[in-house]
């Protein structure tokens, strides 16, 4: 089976079969990443531009490593050192990058919909590495790969996403991915950070629960979101201390969840605000395995968008 798509804009546009294909392909690439020589020639001759208009540690490094593991040629763009500082527009920037014969553009941008706009004039494939508050599809895919490794299935599993739902592209992509794969999603956070009608999002909708204990008491996994102070135009909660007291995940709060409940965080973490030190570094956390899985997931996405088949050729040679 192949992913017959040019772009990856968001998980809302993928079927459950396509999501499964990406996760299965990522599983194959995880095997490659265990080898002494962690490299395959799958994207030899393919040129990829990493275009980051917003800061990133995990996503940018993970994409770059995935590209190197696939033997692609790479060029990097960072807003701070680019001609955007001289007033160049997004369209002009991308068209100039394409003129250099780039095949795939991996982009992070602060505006929701920037990637959709780019598909209107770019022949190169566009991969969404985060657009504003809209979507972060590869983050949700790596979260799902991490959960599937623990559970084997999503059917009937319960995932609670906690925190700044309104500003979170991670939450939006997880809602689409998890519900399409058969999991049940509950959202919890301050009412000031919970968008109207969010319960309608995803395949079949999600549950909204403002009481943290009720939100986690049956959860098989909790995904704790970063409070995105940089995206808040007004103060949405009185203080960080109060946020932690009401919605923060401390060891005491985690005891209210079932034993074995998986603890996730997309990073970067605000330790002591949305998650306590002991929880972030505790035995239930899979935060670093999430990061590890990011490389395999991004290898799978790039390989499939470039026209690869999820067969044994992935791991051959
Ligand atoms: N999770 C995530 O997107 O992290 P970065 O902002 O560091 O890429």
Short mmCIF file of C-alpha atoms and ligand atoms in Angstrom, two decimals:
data_model
loop_
_atom_site.label_atom_id
_atom_site.label_comp_id
_atom_site.label_asym_id
_atom_site.label_seq_id
_atom_site.Cartn_x
_atom_site.Cartn_y
_atom_site.Cartn_z
CA UNK A 1 0.00 0.00 0.00
CA UNK A 2 1.19 3.52 -0.79
CA UNK A 3 0.25 6.92 0.58
CA UNK A 4 -1.08 8.55 -2.54
CA UNK A 5 -0.72 12.08 -1.26
CA UNK A 6 1.50 15.00 -2.12
CA UNK A 7 1.26 16.83 1.22
CA UNK A 8 0.73 16.19 4.93
CA UNK A 9 -1.32 19.12 6.25
CA UNK A 10 -3.27 17.53 9.12
CA UNK A 11 -4.62 14.19 10.34
CA UNK A 12 -8.19 15.31 9.65
CA UNK A 13 -7.46 14.70 5.96
CA UNK A 14 -6.12 11.13 6.44
CA UNK A 15 -8.12 7.91 6.73
CA UNK A 16 -7.57 5.38 9.53
CA UNK A 17 -5.88 3.12 6.93
CA UNK A 18 -3.44 5.89 5.98
CA UNK A 19 -2.59 6.59 9.64
CA UNK A 20 -2.03 2.85 10.18
CA UNK A 21 0.23 2.74 7.11
CA UNK A 22 2.39 5.57 8.52
CA UNK A 23 2.63 3.87 11.94
CA UNK A 24 3.46 0.48 10.38
CA UNK A 25 6.14 2.09 8.21
CA UNK A 26 7.54 3.86 11.28
CA UNK A 27 7.75 0.46 13.01
CA UNK A 28 9.94 -0.76 10.13
CA UNK A 29 12.15 2.30 10.39
CA UNK A 30 12.54 1.75 14.15
CA UNK A 31 14.29 -1.48 13.22
CA UNK A 32 16.69 0.50 11.00
CA UNK A 33 17.40 2.84 13.91
CA UNK A 34 18.51 -0.09 16.08
CA UNK A 35 21.25 -1.02 13.59
CA UNK A 36 24.92 -0.10 13.93
CA UNK A 37 24.66 1.90 10.69
CA UNK A 38 21.32 3.72 11.04
CA UNK A 39 20.94 4.74 7.43
CA UNK A 40 19.13 3.58 4.27
CA UNK A 41 19.35 4.99 0.73
CA UNK A 42 15.55 5.38 0.41
CA UNK A 43 15.58 9.14 -0.35
CA UNK A 44 18.88 9.38 -2.18
CA UNK A 45 18.54 12.18 -4.76
CA UNK A 46 15.58 13.79 -2.93
CA UNK A 47 16.14 17.37 -1.68
CA UNK A 48 14.33 18.57 1.45
CA UNK A 49 14.12 22.12 2.83
CA UNK A 50 13.43 22.57 6.55
CA UNK A 51 11.71 25.96 6.79
CA UNK A 52 11.16 27.03 10.40
CA UNK A 53 9.48 30.37 11.09
CA UNK A 54 9.05 29.47 14.80
CA UNK A 55 11.52 28.08 17.34
CA UNK A 56 11.84 24.32 17.66
CA UNK A 57 14.16 21.83 19.28
CA UNK A 58 12.51 18.40 18.92
CA UNK A 59 10.65 18.74 15.61
CA UNK A 60 13.44 20.43 13.66
CA UNK A 61 16.21 18.14 14.86
CA UNK A 62 14.03 15.08 14.48
CA UNK A 63 13.09 15.92 10.87
CA UNK A 64 16.70 16.69 10.04
CA UNK A 65 17.90 13.43 11.53
CA UNK A 66 15.12 11.50 9.75
CA UNK A 67 16.19 13.07 6.44
CA UNK A 68 19.84 12.16 7.04
CA UNK A 69 18.89 8.58 7.98
CA UNK A 70 17.06 8.36 4.63
CA UNK A 71 20.08 9.77 2.69
CA UNK A 72 18.21 12.88 1.46
CA UNK A 73 19.97 16.18 0.63
CA UNK A 74 19.01 18.87 3.14
CA UNK A 75 18.89 22.67 3.26
CA UNK A 76 17.82 24.63 6.33
CA UNK A 77 16.05 27.97 6.72
CA UNK A 78 15.64 29.83 10.02
CA UNK A 79 13.56 33.00 10.09
CA UNK A 80 15.99 34.88 12.32
CA UNK A 81 18.86 34.61 9.83
CA UNK A 82 16.82 34.90 6.62
CA UNK A 83 15.65 37.66 4.27
CA UNK A 84 12.29 37.63 6.07
CA UNK A 85 14.14 40.16 8.25
CA UNK A 86 14.32 42.38 5.12
CA UNK A 87 10.58 42.06 4.49
CA UNK A 88 10.39 39.06 2.13
CA UNK A 89 6.96 37.44 2.10
CA UNK A 90 6.17 33.78 2.79
CA UNK A 91 5.19 33.23 -0.84
CA UNK A 92 8.39 34.78 -2.21
CA UNK A 93 10.51 32.85 0.26
CA UNK A 94 8.93 29.50 -0.64
CA UNK A 95 9.02 30.18 -4.40
CA UNK A 96 12.73 31.01 -4.14
CA UNK A 97 13.38 27.80 -2.21
CA UNK A 98 11.46 25.84 -4.83
CA UNK A 99 13.48 27.47 -7.62
CA UNK A 100 16.48 25.64 -6.12
CA UNK A 101 14.74 22.37 -7.14
CA UNK A 102 13.56 21.26 -3.74
CA UNK A 103 11.26 18.19 -3.64
CA UNK A 104 9.83 18.44 -0.11
CA UNK A 105 9.33 21.46 2.17
CA UNK A 106 9.02 20.73 5.91
CA UNK A 107 7.61 23.91 7.42
CA UNK A 108 6.70 25.31 10.82
CA UNK A 109 4.82 28.60 10.77
CA UNK A 110 3.00 30.68 13.39
CA UNK A 111 -0.10 31.19 11.23
CA UNK A 112 -2.78 28.51 11.05
CA UNK A 113 -3.34 27.69 7.38
CA UNK A 114 0.10 28.79 6.14
CA UNK A 115 0.73 25.30 4.73
CA UNK A 116 -2.62 25.13 2.95
CA UNK A 117 -1.79 28.50 1.39
CA UNK A 118 1.60 27.15 0.25
CA UNK A 119 -0.02 24.19 -1.53
CA UNK A 120 -1.78 26.69 -3.82
CA UNK A 121 1.49 27.62 -5.55
CA UNK A 122 4.16 25.04 -4.63
CA UNK A 123 4.85 21.92 -6.66
CA UNK A 124 7.02 20.53 -3.88
CA UNK A 125 5.38 18.41 -1.19
CA UNK A 126 4.55 20.30 2.00
CA UNK A 127 4.89 18.65 5.40
CA UNK A 128 3.28 20.45 8.31
CA UNK A 129 5.71 20.69 11.24
CA UNK A 130 3.21 22.88 13.13
CA UNK A 131 0.97 25.71 11.94
CA UNK A 132 -0.27 28.19 14.51
CA UNK A 133 -2.97 26.66 16.68
CA UNK A 134 -4.23 24.37 13.91
CA UNK A 135 -2.20 21.17 13.57
CA UNK A 136 1.01 19.30 14.39
CA UNK A 137 0.38 16.01 12.63
CA UNK A 138 3.79 14.38 13.09
CA UNK A 139 3.64 15.06 16.85
CA UNK A 140 0.28 13.28 17.06
CA UNK A 141 1.63 10.40 14.94
CA UNK A 142 4.63 9.93 17.24
CA UNK A 143 2.33 10.11 20.27
CA UNK A 144 0.16 7.42 18.68
CA UNK A 145 3.14 5.22 17.80
CA UNK A 146 4.23 5.42 21.45
CA UNK A 147 0.75 4.44 22.66
CA UNK A 148 0.38 1.63 20.10
CA UNK A 149 3.67 0.13 21.27
CA UNK A 150 2.22 -0.05 24.80
CA UNK A 151 -1.30 -1.18 23.91
CA UNK A 152 -1.17 -2.87 20.52
CA UNK A 153 -4.53 -1.26 19.67
CA UNK A 154 -6.42 2.01 20.10
CA UNK A 155 -9.89 0.48 20.18
CA UNK A 156 -11.70 1.47 23.36
CA UNK A 157 -8.61 3.06 24.92
CA UNK A 158 -9.17 6.30 26.83
CA UNK A 159 -6.83 9.27 26.44
CA UNK A 160 -7.25 12.47 28.46
CA UNK A 161 -5.61 15.62 27.10
CA UNK A 162 -5.04 18.21 29.83
CA UNK A 163 -4.30 21.93 29.73
CA UNK A 164 -4.21 24.70 27.16
CA UNK A 165 -6.52 23.07 24.60
CA UNK A 166 -7.31 26.35 22.85
CA UNK A 167 -3.76 27.14 21.73
CA UNK A 168 -2.66 23.54 21.21
CA UNK A 169 -2.08 22.25 17.68
CA UNK A 170 -0.86 19.07 19.41
CA UNK A 171 -4.28 18.59 21.03
CA UNK A 172 -6.13 19.19 17.76
CA UNK A 173 -4.02 16.67 15.82
CA UNK A 174 -4.23 14.10 18.63
CA UNK A 175 -8.02 14.45 18.71
CA UNK A 176 -8.25 13.70 14.98
CA UNK A 177 -5.75 10.86 15.00
CA UNK A 178 -6.92 9.08 18.13
CA UNK A 179 -10.65 9.26 17.35
CA UNK A 180 -10.08 8.02 13.79
CA UNK A 181 -8.20 5.03 15.21
CA UNK A 182 -10.98 4.16 17.68
CA UNK A 183 -9.76 5.70 20.96
CA UNK A 184 -11.97 7.80 23.24
CA UNK A 185 -10.67 11.31 24.00
CA UNK A 186 -11.49 13.49 27.01
CA UNK A 187 -10.32 17.11 27.22
CA UNK A 188 -9.68 18.88 30.54
CA UNK A 189 -8.47 22.38 31.31
CA UNK A 190 -9.59 25.81 32.46
CA UNK A 191 -12.80 27.01 30.76
CA UNK A 192 -10.84 30.05 29.51
CA UNK A 193 -8.64 27.67 27.48
CA UNK A 194 -11.44 25.42 26.19
CA UNK A 195 -12.81 26.53 22.79
CA UNK A 196 -16.57 26.59 22.22
CA UNK A 197 -17.86 23.48 20.39
CA UNK A 198 -14.52 21.64 20.78
CA UNK A 199 -16.59 18.57 21.73
CA UNK A 200 -17.59 18.33 18.04
CA UNK A 201 -13.98 17.90 16.87
CA UNK A 202 -12.67 14.53 15.67
CA UNK A 203 -14.41 11.42 14.43
CA UNK A 204 -17.56 11.22 16.59
CA UNK A 205 -16.54 14.08 18.88
CA UNK A 206 -14.80 14.19 22.26
CA UNK A 207 -15.81 14.62 25.91
CA UNK A 208 -15.06 17.84 27.81
CA UNK A 209 -14.55 17.56 31.58
CA UNK A 210 -13.48 20.52 33.71
CA UNK A 211 -12.91 18.49 36.90
CA UNK A 212 -9.40 16.99 36.78
CA UNK A 213 -10.16 13.99 39.00
CA UNK A 214 -13.16 12.95 36.90
CA UNK A 215 -11.14 13.52 33.72
CA UNK A 216 -8.33 11.14 34.69
CA UNK A 217 -9.99 8.53 36.93
CA UNK A 218 -10.57 6.11 34.00
CA UNK A 219 -7.75 7.25 31.68
CA UNK A 220 -5.39 4.74 30.07
CA UNK A 221 -3.10 7.65 29.13
CA UNK A 222 -2.87 11.35 29.92
CA UNK A 223 -1.27 13.83 27.55
CA UNK A 224 -0.23 16.98 29.44
CA UNK A 225 0.04 20.14 27.34
CA UNK A 226 2.42 23.02 27.71
CA UNK A 227 0.86 26.30 28.82
CA UNK A 228 1.59 28.47 25.77
CA UNK A 229 2.12 31.86 27.36
CA UNK A 230 3.53 33.21 24.07
CA UNK A 231 0.16 32.66 22.33
CA UNK A 232 -2.02 34.20 25.08
CA UNK A 233 -3.13 37.75 24.30
CA UNK A 234 -4.82 38.13 27.70
CA UNK A 235 -4.21 36.49 31.06
CA UNK A 236 -6.26 33.26 31.03
CA UNK A 237 -5.50 32.11 34.60
CA UNK A 238 -4.54 34.03 37.75
CA UNK A 239 -1.06 32.61 38.36
CA UNK A 240 1.18 29.64 37.53
CA UNK A 241 0.91 28.51 41.16
CA UNK A 242 -2.88 28.44 40.99
CA UNK A 243 -2.81 26.64 37.61
CA UNK A 244 -0.61 23.92 39.10
CA UNK A 245 -2.92 23.56 42.11
CA UNK A 246 -6.03 23.05 39.95
CA UNK A 247 -4.79 21.43 36.72
CA UNK A 248 -1.15 20.48 37.36
CA UNK A 249 -0.18 16.79 37.47
CA UNK A 250 1.62 16.09 40.74
CA UNK A 251 2.39 12.59 42.11
CA UNK A 252 -0.69 12.92 44.38
CA UNK A 253 -2.94 13.83 41.43
CA UNK A 254 -1.54 10.98 39.32
CA UNK A 255 -2.63 8.51 42.04
CA UNK A 256 -6.24 9.37 41.10
CA UNK A 257 -5.64 7.82 37.64
CA UNK A 258 -5.63 4.03 37.16
CA UNK A 259 -2.39 2.22 38.00
CA UNK A 260 -0.31 2.03 34.83
CA UNK A 261 -1.81 5.14 33.27
CA UNK A 262 0.71 6.39 30.71
CA UNK A 263 2.00 9.96 31.13
CA UNK A 264 2.81 11.92 27.95
CA UNK A 265 4.00 15.44 27.21
CA UNK A 266 4.92 16.78 23.76
CA UNK A 267 7.58 19.12 25.16
CA UNK A 268 8.95 21.59 25.85
CA UNK A 269 7.78 21.17 29.47
CA UNK A 270 7.07 23.86 32.02
CA UNK A 271 8.12 21.84 35.06
CA UNK A 272 6.17 22.89 38.14
CA UNK A 273 3.37 24.51 36.10
CA UNK A 274 1.57 21.77 34.16
CA UNK A 275 3.67 18.81 35.34
CA UNK A 276 5.64 18.10 38.51
CA UNK A 277 9.28 17.12 38.32
CA UNK A 278 8.58 13.70 39.90
CA UNK A 279 5.89 12.90 37.31
CA UNK A 280 7.94 14.09 34.33
CA UNK A 281 10.84 11.87 35.41
CA UNK A 282 8.70 9.10 36.92
CA UNK A 283 8.12 5.48 35.82
CA UNK A 284 4.80 6.18 34.08
CA UNK A 285 6.26 8.87 31.79
CA UNK A 286 7.07 8.08 28.14
CA UNK A 287 8.26 11.58 27.28
CA UNK A 288 11.68 10.60 25.95
CA UNK A 289 10.35 7.49 24.12
CA UNK A 290 7.97 9.93 22.38
CA UNK A 291 10.99 11.90 21.16
CA UNK A 292 12.75 8.70 20.09
CA UNK A 293 9.68 7.65 18.07
CA UNK A 294 9.60 11.05 16.38
CA UNK A 295 12.55 10.17 14.16
CA UNK A 296 10.98 6.94 12.89
CA UNK A 297 7.60 8.61 12.34
CA UNK A 298 9.18 11.45 10.34
CA UNK A 299 11.20 8.96 8.30
CA UNK A 300 7.93 7.17 7.51
CA UNK A 301 6.11 10.37 6.52
CA UNK A 302 8.90 11.59 4.24
CA UNK A 303 9.42 8.16 2.69
CA UNK A 304 5.71 7.67 1.96
CA UNK A 305 5.18 11.19 0.59
CA UNK A 306 8.16 10.63 -1.71
CA UNK A 307 6.31 7.65 -3.13
CA UNK A 308 7.81 4.80 -1.15
CA UNK A 309 5.98 1.58 -0.44
CA UNK A 310 5.65 0.26 3.11
CA UNK A 311 7.16 -3.07 2.19
CA UNK A 312 10.41 -4.82 2.93
CA UNK A 313 12.28 -2.44 0.61
CA UNK A 314 12.17 0.09 3.48
CA UNK A 315 14.66 -1.84 5.52
CA UNK A 316 16.58 -3.45 2.67
CA UNK A 317 20.15 -2.46 1.87
N1 LIG B 1 6.87 19.06 20.53
C1 LIG B 1 7.41 20.03 19.77
O1 LIG B 1 6.87 20.42 18.73
O2 LIG B 1 8.57 20.52 20.27
P1 LIG B 1 9.47 21.66 19.54
O3 LIG B 1 8.69 22.93 19.58
O4 LIG B 1 10.75 21.71 20.32
O5 LIG B 1 9.68 21.23 18.11
#
